XYZ file of C-alpha atoms in Angstrom:
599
model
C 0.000 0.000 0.000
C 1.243 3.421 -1.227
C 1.687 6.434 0.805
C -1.646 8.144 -0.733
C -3.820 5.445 0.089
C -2.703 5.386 3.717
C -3.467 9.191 3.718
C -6.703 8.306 2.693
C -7.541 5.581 4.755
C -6.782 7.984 7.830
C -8.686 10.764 6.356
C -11.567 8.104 5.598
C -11.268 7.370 9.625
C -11.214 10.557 10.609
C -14.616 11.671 8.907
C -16.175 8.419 10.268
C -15.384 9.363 13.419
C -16.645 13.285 13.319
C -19.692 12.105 12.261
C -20.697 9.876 14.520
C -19.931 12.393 17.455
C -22.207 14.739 15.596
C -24.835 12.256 15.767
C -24.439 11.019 18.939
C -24.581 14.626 20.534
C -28.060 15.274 17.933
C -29.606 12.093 19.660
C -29.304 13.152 23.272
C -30.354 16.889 21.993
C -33.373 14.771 20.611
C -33.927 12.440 23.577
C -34.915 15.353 25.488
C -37.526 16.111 23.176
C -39.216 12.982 23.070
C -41.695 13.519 25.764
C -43.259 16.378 24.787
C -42.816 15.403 20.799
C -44.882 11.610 21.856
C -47.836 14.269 23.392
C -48.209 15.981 20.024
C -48.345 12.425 18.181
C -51.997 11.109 18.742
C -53.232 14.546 16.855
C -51.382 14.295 13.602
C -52.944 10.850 13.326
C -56.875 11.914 12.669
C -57.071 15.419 10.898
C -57.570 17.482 13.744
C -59.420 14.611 15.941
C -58.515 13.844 19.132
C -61.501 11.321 20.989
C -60.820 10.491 24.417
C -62.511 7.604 26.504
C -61.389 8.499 29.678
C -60.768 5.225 31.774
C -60.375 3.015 29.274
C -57.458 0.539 29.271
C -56.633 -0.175 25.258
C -57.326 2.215 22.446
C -60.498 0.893 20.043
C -62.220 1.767 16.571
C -66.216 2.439 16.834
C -67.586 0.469 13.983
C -70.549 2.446 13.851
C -69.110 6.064 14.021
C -65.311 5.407 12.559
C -63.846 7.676 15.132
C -60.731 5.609 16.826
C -60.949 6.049 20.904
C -57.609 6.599 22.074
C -57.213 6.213 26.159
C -56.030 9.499 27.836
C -52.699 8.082 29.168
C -50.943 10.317 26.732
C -53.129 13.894 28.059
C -53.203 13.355 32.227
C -50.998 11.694 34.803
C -53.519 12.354 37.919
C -56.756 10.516 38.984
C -58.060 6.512 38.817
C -59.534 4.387 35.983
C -62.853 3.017 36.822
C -66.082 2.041 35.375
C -69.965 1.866 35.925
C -71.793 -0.667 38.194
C -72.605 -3.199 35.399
C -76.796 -2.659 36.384
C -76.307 0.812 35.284
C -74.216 -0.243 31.685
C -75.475 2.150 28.645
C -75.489 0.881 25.145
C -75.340 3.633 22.805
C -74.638 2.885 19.682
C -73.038 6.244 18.373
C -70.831 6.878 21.243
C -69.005 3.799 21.831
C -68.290 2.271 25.433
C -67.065 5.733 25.941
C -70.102 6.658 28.953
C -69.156 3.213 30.614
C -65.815 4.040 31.952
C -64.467 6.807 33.688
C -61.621 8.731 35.275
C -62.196 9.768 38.919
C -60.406 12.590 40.640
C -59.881 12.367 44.212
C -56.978 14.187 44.613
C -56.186 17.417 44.257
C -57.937 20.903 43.791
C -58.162 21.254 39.910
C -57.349 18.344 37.339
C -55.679 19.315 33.721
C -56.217 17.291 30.383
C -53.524 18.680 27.807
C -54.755 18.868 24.373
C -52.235 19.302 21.657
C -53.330 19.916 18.508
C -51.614 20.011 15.257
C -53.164 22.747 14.615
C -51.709 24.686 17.201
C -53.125 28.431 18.101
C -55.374 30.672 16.884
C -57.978 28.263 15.355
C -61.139 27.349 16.390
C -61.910 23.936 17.861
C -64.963 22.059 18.703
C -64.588 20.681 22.404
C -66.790 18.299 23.945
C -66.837 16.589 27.625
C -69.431 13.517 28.387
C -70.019 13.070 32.020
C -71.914 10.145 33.338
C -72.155 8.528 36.909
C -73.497 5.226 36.604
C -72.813 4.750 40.251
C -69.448 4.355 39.568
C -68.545 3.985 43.858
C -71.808 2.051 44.688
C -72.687 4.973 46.972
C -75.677 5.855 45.110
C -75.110 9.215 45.551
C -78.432 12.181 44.775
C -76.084 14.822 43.449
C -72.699 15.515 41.980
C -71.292 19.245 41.523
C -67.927 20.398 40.352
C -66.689 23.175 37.705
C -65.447 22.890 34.221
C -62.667 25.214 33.004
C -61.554 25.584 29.536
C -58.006 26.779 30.126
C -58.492 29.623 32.260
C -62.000 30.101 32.142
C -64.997 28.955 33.736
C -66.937 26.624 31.012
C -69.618 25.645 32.898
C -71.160 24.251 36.268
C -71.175 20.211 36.603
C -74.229 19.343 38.152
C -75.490 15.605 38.035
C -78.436 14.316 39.541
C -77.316 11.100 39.752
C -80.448 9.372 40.929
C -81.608 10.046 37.286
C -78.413 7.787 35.895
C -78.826 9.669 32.788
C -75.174 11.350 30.847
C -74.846 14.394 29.879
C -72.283 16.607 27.673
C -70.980 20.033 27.496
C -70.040 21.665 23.870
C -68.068 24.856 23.230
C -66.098 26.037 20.046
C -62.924 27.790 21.084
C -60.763 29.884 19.569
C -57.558 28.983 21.025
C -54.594 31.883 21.373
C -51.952 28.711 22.479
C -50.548 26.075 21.273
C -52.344 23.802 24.677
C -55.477 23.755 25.287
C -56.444 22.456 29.073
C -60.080 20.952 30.420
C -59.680 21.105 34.101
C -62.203 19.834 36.418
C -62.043 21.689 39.653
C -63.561 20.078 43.098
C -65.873 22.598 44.984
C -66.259 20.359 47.995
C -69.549 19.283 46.390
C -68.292 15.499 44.993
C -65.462 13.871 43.329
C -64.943 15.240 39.905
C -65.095 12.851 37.125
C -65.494 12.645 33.711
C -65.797 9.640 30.877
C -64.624 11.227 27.273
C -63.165 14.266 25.817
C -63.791 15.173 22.016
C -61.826 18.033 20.291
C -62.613 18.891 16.644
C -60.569 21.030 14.285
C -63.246 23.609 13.330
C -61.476 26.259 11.540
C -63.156 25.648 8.079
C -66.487 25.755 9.358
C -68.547 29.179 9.626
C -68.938 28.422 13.640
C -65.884 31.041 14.148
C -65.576 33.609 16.949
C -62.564 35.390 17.286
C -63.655 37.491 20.544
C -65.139 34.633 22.628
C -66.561 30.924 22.497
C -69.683 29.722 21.068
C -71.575 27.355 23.527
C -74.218 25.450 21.641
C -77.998 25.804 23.604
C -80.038 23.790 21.194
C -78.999 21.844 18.462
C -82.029 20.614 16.986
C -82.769 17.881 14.056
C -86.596 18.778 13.644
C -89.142 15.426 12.776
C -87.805 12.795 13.664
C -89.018 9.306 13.381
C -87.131 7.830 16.442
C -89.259 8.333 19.450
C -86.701 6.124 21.764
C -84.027 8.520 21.151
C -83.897 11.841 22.475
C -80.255 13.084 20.710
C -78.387 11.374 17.808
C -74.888 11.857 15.970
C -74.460 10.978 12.333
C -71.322 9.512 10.881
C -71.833 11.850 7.990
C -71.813 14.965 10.025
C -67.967 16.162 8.673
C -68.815 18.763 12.387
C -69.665 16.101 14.598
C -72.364 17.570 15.989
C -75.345 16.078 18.427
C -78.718 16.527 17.381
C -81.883 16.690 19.793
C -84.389 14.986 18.528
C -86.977 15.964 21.526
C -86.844 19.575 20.423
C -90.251 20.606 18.765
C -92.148 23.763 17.784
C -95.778 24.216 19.104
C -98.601 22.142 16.970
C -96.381 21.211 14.586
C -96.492 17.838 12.842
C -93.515 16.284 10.683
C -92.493 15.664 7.236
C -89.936 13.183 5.731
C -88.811 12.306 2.513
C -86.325 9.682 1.057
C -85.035 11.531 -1.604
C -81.461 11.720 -1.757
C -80.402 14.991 -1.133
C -76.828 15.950 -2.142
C -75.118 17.965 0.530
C -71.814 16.853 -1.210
C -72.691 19.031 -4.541
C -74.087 22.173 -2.612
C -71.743 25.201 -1.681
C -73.905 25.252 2.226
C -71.165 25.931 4.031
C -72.873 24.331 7.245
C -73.206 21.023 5.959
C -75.867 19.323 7.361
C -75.731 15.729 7.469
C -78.521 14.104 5.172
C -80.533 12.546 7.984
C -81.125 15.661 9.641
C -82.358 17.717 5.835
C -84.631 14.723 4.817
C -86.922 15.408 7.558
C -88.621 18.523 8.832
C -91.853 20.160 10.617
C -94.617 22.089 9.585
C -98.175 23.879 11.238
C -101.222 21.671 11.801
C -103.620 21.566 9.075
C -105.184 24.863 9.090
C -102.343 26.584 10.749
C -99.421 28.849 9.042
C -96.920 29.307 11.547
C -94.318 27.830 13.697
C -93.448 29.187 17.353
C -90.632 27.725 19.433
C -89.322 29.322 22.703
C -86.477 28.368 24.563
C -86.199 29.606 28.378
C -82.404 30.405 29.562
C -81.500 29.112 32.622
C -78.742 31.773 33.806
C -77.110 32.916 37.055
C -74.774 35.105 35.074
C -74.673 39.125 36.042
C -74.377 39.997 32.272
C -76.643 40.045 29.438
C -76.271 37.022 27.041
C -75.772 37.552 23.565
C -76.803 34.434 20.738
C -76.248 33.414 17.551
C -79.347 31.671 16.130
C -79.548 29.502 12.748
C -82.159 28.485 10.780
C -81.922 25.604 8.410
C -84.708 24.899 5.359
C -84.626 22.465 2.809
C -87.714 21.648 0.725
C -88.383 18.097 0.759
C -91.558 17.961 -0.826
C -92.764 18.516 -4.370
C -94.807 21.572 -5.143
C -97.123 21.767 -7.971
C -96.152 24.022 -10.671
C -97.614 27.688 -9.952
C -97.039 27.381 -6.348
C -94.687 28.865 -3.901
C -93.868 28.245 -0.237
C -92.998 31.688 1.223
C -92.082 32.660 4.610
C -90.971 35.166 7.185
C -89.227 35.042 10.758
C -89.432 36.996 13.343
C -86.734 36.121 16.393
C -86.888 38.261 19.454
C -88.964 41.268 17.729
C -86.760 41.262 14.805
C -87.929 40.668 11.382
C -86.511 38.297 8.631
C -87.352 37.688 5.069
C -89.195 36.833 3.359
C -87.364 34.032 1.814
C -88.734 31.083 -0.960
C -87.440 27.543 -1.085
C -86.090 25.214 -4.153
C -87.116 21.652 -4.149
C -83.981 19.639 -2.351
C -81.720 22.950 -2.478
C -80.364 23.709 1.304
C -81.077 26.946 2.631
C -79.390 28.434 5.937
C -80.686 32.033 7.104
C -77.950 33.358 9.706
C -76.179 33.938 12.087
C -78.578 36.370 13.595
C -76.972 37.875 16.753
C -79.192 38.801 19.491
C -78.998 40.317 23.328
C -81.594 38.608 25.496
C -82.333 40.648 28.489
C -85.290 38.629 28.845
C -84.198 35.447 29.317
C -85.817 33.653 26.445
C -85.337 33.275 23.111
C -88.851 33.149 20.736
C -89.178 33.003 17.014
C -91.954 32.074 14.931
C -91.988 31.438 10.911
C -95.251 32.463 9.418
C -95.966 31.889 5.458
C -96.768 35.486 3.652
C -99.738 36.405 2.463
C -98.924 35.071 -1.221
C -97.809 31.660 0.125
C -99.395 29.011 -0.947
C -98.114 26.288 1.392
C -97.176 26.720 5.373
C -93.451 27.133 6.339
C -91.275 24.343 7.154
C -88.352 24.036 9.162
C -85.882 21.084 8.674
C -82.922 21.926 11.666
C -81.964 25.224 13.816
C -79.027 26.161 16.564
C -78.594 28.465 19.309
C -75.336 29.360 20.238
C -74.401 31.646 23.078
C -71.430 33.940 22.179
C -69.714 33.531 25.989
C -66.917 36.388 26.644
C -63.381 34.849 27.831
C -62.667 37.646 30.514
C -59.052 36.476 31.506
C -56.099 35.666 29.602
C -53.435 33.186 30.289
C -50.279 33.375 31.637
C -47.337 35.178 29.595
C -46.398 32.761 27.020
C -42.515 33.399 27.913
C -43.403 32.630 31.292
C -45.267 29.331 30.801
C -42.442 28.289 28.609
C -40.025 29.344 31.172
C -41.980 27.598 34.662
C -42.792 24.300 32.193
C -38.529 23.823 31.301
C -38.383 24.339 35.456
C -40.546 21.774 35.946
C -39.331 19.346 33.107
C -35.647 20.274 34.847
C -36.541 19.192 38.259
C -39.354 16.768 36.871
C -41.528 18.491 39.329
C -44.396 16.008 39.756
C -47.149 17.743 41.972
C -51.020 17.108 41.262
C -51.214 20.630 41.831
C -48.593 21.731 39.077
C -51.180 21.042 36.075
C -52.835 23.506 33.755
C -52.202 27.364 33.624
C -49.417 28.395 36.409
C -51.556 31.528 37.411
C -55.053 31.255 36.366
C -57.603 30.545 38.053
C -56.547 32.213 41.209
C -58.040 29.950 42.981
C -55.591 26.808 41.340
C -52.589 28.884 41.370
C -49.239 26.620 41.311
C -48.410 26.170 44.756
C -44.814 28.385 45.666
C -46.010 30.693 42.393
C -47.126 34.060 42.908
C -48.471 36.225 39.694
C -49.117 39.672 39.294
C -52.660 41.372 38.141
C -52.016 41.652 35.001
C -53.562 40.558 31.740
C -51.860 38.222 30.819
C -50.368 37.494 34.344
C -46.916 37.559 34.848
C -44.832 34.973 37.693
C -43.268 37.654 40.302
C -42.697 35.452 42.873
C -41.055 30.905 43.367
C -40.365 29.510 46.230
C -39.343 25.894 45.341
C -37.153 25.422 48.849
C -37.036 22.151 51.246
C -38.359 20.051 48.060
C -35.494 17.373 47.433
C -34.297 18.896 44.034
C -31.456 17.615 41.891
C -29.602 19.586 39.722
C -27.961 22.431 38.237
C -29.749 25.522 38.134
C -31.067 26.546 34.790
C -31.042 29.740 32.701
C -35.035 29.461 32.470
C -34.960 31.303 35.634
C -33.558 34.378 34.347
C -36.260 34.324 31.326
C -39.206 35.244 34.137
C -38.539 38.808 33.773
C -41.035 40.323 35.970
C -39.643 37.750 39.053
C -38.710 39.112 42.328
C -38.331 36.302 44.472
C -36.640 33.246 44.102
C -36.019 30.580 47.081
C -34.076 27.417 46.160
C -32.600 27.099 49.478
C -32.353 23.416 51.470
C -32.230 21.638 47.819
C -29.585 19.422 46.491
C -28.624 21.168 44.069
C -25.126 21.122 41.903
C -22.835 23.263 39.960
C -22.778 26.881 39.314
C -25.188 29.889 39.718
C -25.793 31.564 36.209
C -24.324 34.559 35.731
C -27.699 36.434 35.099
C -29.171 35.611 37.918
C -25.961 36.520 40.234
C -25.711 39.757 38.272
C -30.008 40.375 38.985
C -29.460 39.275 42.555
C -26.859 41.761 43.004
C -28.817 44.907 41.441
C -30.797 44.598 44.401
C -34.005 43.467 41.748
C -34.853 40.576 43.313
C -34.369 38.120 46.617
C -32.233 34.880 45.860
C -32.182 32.432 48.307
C -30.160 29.518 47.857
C -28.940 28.663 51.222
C -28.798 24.644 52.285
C -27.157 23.669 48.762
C -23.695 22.125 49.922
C -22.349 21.370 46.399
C -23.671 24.489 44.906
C -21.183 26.877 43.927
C -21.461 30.451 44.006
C -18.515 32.308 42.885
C -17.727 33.513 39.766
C -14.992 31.198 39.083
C -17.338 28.338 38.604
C -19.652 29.691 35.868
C -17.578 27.302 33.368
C -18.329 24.811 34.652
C -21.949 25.381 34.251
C -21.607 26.362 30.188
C -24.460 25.066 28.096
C -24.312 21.973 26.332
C -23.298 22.687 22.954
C -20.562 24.679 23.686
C -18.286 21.460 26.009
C -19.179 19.120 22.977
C -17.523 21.542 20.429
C -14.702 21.952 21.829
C -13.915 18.668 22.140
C -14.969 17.864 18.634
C -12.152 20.521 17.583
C -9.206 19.731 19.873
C -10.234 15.649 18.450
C -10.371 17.053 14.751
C -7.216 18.949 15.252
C -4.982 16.391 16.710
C -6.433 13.721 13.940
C -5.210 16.433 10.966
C -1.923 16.828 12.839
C -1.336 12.932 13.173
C -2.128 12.546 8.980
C -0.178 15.725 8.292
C 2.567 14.049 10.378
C 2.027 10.264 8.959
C 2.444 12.254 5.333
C 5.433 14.090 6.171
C 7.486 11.138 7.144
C 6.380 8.939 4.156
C 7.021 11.361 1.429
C 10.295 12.033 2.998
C 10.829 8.202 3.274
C 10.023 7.586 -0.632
C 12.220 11.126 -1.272
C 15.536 9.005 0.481
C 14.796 5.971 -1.121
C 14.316 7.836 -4.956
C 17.717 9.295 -4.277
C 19.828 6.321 -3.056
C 18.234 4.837 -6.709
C 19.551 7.983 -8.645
C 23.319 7.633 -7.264
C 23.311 3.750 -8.095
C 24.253 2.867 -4.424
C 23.447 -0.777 -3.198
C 21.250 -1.970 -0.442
C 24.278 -2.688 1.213
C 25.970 0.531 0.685
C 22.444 2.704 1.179
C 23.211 0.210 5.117
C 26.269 1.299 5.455
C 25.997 4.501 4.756
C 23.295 5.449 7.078
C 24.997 3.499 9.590
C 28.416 5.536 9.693
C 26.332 8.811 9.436
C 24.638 9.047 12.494
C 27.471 8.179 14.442
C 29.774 11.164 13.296
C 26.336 13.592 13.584
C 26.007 12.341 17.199
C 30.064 12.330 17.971
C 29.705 16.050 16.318
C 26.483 18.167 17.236
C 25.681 16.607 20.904
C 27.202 19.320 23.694
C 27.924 17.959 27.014
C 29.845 14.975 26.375
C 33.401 13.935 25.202
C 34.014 13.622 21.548
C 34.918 10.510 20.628
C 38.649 9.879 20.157
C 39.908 9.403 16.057
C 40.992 6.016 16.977
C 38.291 4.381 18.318
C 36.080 5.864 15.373
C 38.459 4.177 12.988
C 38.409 1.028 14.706
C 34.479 0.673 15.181
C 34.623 1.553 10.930
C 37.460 -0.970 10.130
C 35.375 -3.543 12.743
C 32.245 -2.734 10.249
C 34.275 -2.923 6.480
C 35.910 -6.167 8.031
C 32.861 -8.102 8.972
C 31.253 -6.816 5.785
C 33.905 -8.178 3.453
């Protein structure tokens, strides 16, 4: 083997080895990541789906609905799996075994689910929570009441009467400003919390969009049906997944159906009604031309609720040529219309926004005076447009409190959801300002066993004051930031108790980040690897330069020997200070020794 292909058999080496430090420093920088990354997974599998059956014990596929169940391992770490006394087992068809189990929540003052969409912030998501008691403890209990937050404020009011064993759900489309979205059930000393499934929807195509607010759903009602032992149903065509009432009728009205195909697939209706619900509808009793529906509000709030109300038409019946079905609405005092109808042609008339001081909401449809037919109605929805009042903690300063906690792997049931809001489930040792957002002013994380360096995600809480780490375990060296802070006189730091942690200045290299350790030993290996080829090239080329030469002058093997034998001796008798040359004589002799042996 030649001189250049040992040069590049080392360079070959070398390369090999940079880059497999490269990637063995990428896959701890990855490892870290895994957690959170594992979170965001289940999302990115369905389209903007997520369907939780909380308490269950293997993910499943619902033949009848195609929506895959995933358990809720991957969204909570608190509470117990359980399920319903078997007496009290539902069988609902479009729902699963989702109302059958259950996660219970004995511990703790609030409970977090964290939903990660794919999504991510500022889109608007359908969000649904089924809650169902089955007598779940065998205690038979009258009543169940606990609060329902959707991140950092109040959804709605649990409240099961549980003698009735019947479920219930709660709806709301949010428009989400973060990346998480939490449901937290918060105990009020009234009962347990629990809940059995968790549904979010990616709703940002659909026309249900508020920007300023959510949009709780009142009624959602599928007018005529034929199926008096159901009172609600959801269709697997319903691209929304909405739930229909099917116990929702106006005053002497009598109902309609057709079996006509209707094709909602072809149509530009942005709402998208699933067939079932357009192929039937109501109209007046014979004799009659006009429907009247009221709806009574059942409030305790100390504002005035404002609704968005949709009407849905689609004429399902033939009309005889010459005649036309023609209609008004009036809802709450306001007047609509009038409007005509085309035979199988969907027809939505809204949103119409209204205040309701009066705590109902009333329309009636009434056919005009050229009408020849009475009005229909196939579907409508009430929405109320709910104000979210408070705003969630700084985003810097969730991201900053969440890489504490991931540091120290802070496990506390009562470090869940948002660190500030609701005051009332404020992270225990956290203090926030008033502010809106909220900012963290104040952490006191001393006497709790923590391991560790301390991070630079302290310093990125800018509006913090306080900080007590004292009576930890914690190792290495105090960031500079923080020392520098501390000594401005801006804030307390407290880090008494911490044997191995140093404080001087002379320590902060030892506490660089990570990167900067693994490049400079990358370097200083790359280095000394070029030096040892540059070296390893030298010696050969000046090798094969000797050997060319010796060829040029014609000497012998024997002669190149003897040569470079006799040599170093007179360079080293010559050059080397300190010792005694060596006398003429005994040169001669050791040469005449050398030319005798050789002849």
């Amino acid at each position: 083997m030649d001189s250049g292909q040992i040069l590049l058999s080392y360079i070959k080496v070398w390369v090999i080895l940079l880059l497999l430090s490269a990637t063995f420093q990428n896959s701890k920088l990855a490892a870290k990541n895994t957690a959170q990354d594992k979170k965001r997974k289940l999302a990115a599998e369905n389209s903007g789906f997520i369907s939780i059956d909380c308490g269950a014990e293997e993910d499943y596929l619902d033949g009848n609905t195609g929506i895959t169940y995933k358990t809720d391992k991957d969204f909570i770490s608190t509470g117990k799996n359980t399920v319903v006394e078997p007496e009290f087992y539902l069988t609902i068809p479009y729902f699963g075994d989702m109302v059958n189990s259950l996660r219970i929540f004995p511990e703790g003052k609030r409970n977090c689910y964290t939903l990660k969409p794919r999504q991510g912030k500022n889109q608007n998501y359908y969000i649904r929570a089924f809650f169902y008691y089955g007598n779940y403890d065998s205690k038979n209990q009258d009543q169940i009441k606990f609060d329902l937050y959707l991140g950092v404020n109040h959804w709605e009011t649990v409240l099961l009467a549980v003698q009735d064993m019947e479920w219930t759900h709660y709806d709301i489309i949010h428009y989400s400003v973060t990346d998480t979205i939490y449901v937290c059930l918060v105990n009020t000393g009234s009962g347990v919390p629990f809940i059995n499934g968790l549904d979010l929807r990616f709703m940002n195509d659909s026309p249900y969009r508020s920007m300023n607010g959510s949009l709780s759903p009142v009624v959602q009602a599928d007018l005529g049906g034929q199926d008096p032992t159901e009172s609600s149903m959801r269709y697997t065509d319903d691209v929304y997944n909405r739930i229909w009432r099917l116990d929702v009728n106006p005053d002497d009205s009598v109902s309609i159906r057709t079996e006509t195909n209707i094709d909602i697939q072809g149509s530009d209706d942005p709402y998208r009604l699933p067939v079932e619900v357009l192929r039937t509808a109501v109209q007046p009793l014979n004799g009659l031309y006009s429907l009247s529906y009221n709806y009574t509000l059942l409030y305790t709030e100390n504002f005035t609720p404002e609704f968005l109300v949709y009407f849905h038409f689609a004429e399902i019946e033939q009309i005889e040529p010459g005649e036309i079905r023609e209609f008004t609405i009036t809802l709450n005092g306001l007047n609509y219309g009038p409007f005509t109808l085309e035979y199988l042609k969907l027809l939505t008339i809204g949103p119409n926004k209204l205040q309701v001081p009066e705590d109902q909401v009333m329309f009636s449809i009434d056919a005009t005076w050229r009408s020849d037919l009475p009005p229909i109605l196939n579907a409508f929805e009430i929405f109320e447009l709910r104000p979210l009042p408070d705003s969630p903690t700084n985003q810097t300063d969730v991201d900053a409190i969440m890489a504490i906690k991931e540091a120290y792997k802070i496990d506390r049931v009562d470090w869940q959801g948002d660190p500030c809001l609701p005051r009332i489930t404020t992270w225990t040792g956290l203090q926030c300002n008033n502010d809106n957002p909220p900012r963290i002013i104040s952490l006191d994380l001393s006497n709790n066993e923590l391991i560790g360096t301390v991070p630079e995600a302290f310093a990125q809480l800018p509006d913090l004051t306080i900080l007590y780490l004292s009576e930890n375990k914690l190792t290495g060296a105090v960031p500079h930031s923080l020392k520098e802070k501390s000594n401005s006189g801006q804030f307390q730091l407290s880090l008494d108790g911490n044997l191995d942690l140093c404080k001087l200045d002379a320590c902060e290299k030892k506490q660089r980040s990570f990167p900067v350790p693994v490049i400079a030993s990358v370097i200083s290996v790359s280095v000394l690897l070029l030096l040892s080829i540059i070296t390893i090239f030298w010696r050969l080329k000046r090798g094969r330069l000797n050997v060319s030469l010796s060829s040029s002058m014609g000497l012998s093997k024997k002669e190149l020997s003897l040569k470079s034998k006799n040599q170093p001796t007179q360079s080293r008798t010559s050059t080397v200070r300190g010792r005694p040359r060596v006398q003429e004589g005994e040169a001669q002799g050791r040469v005449s020794h050398m030319t005798h042996e050789d002849v």
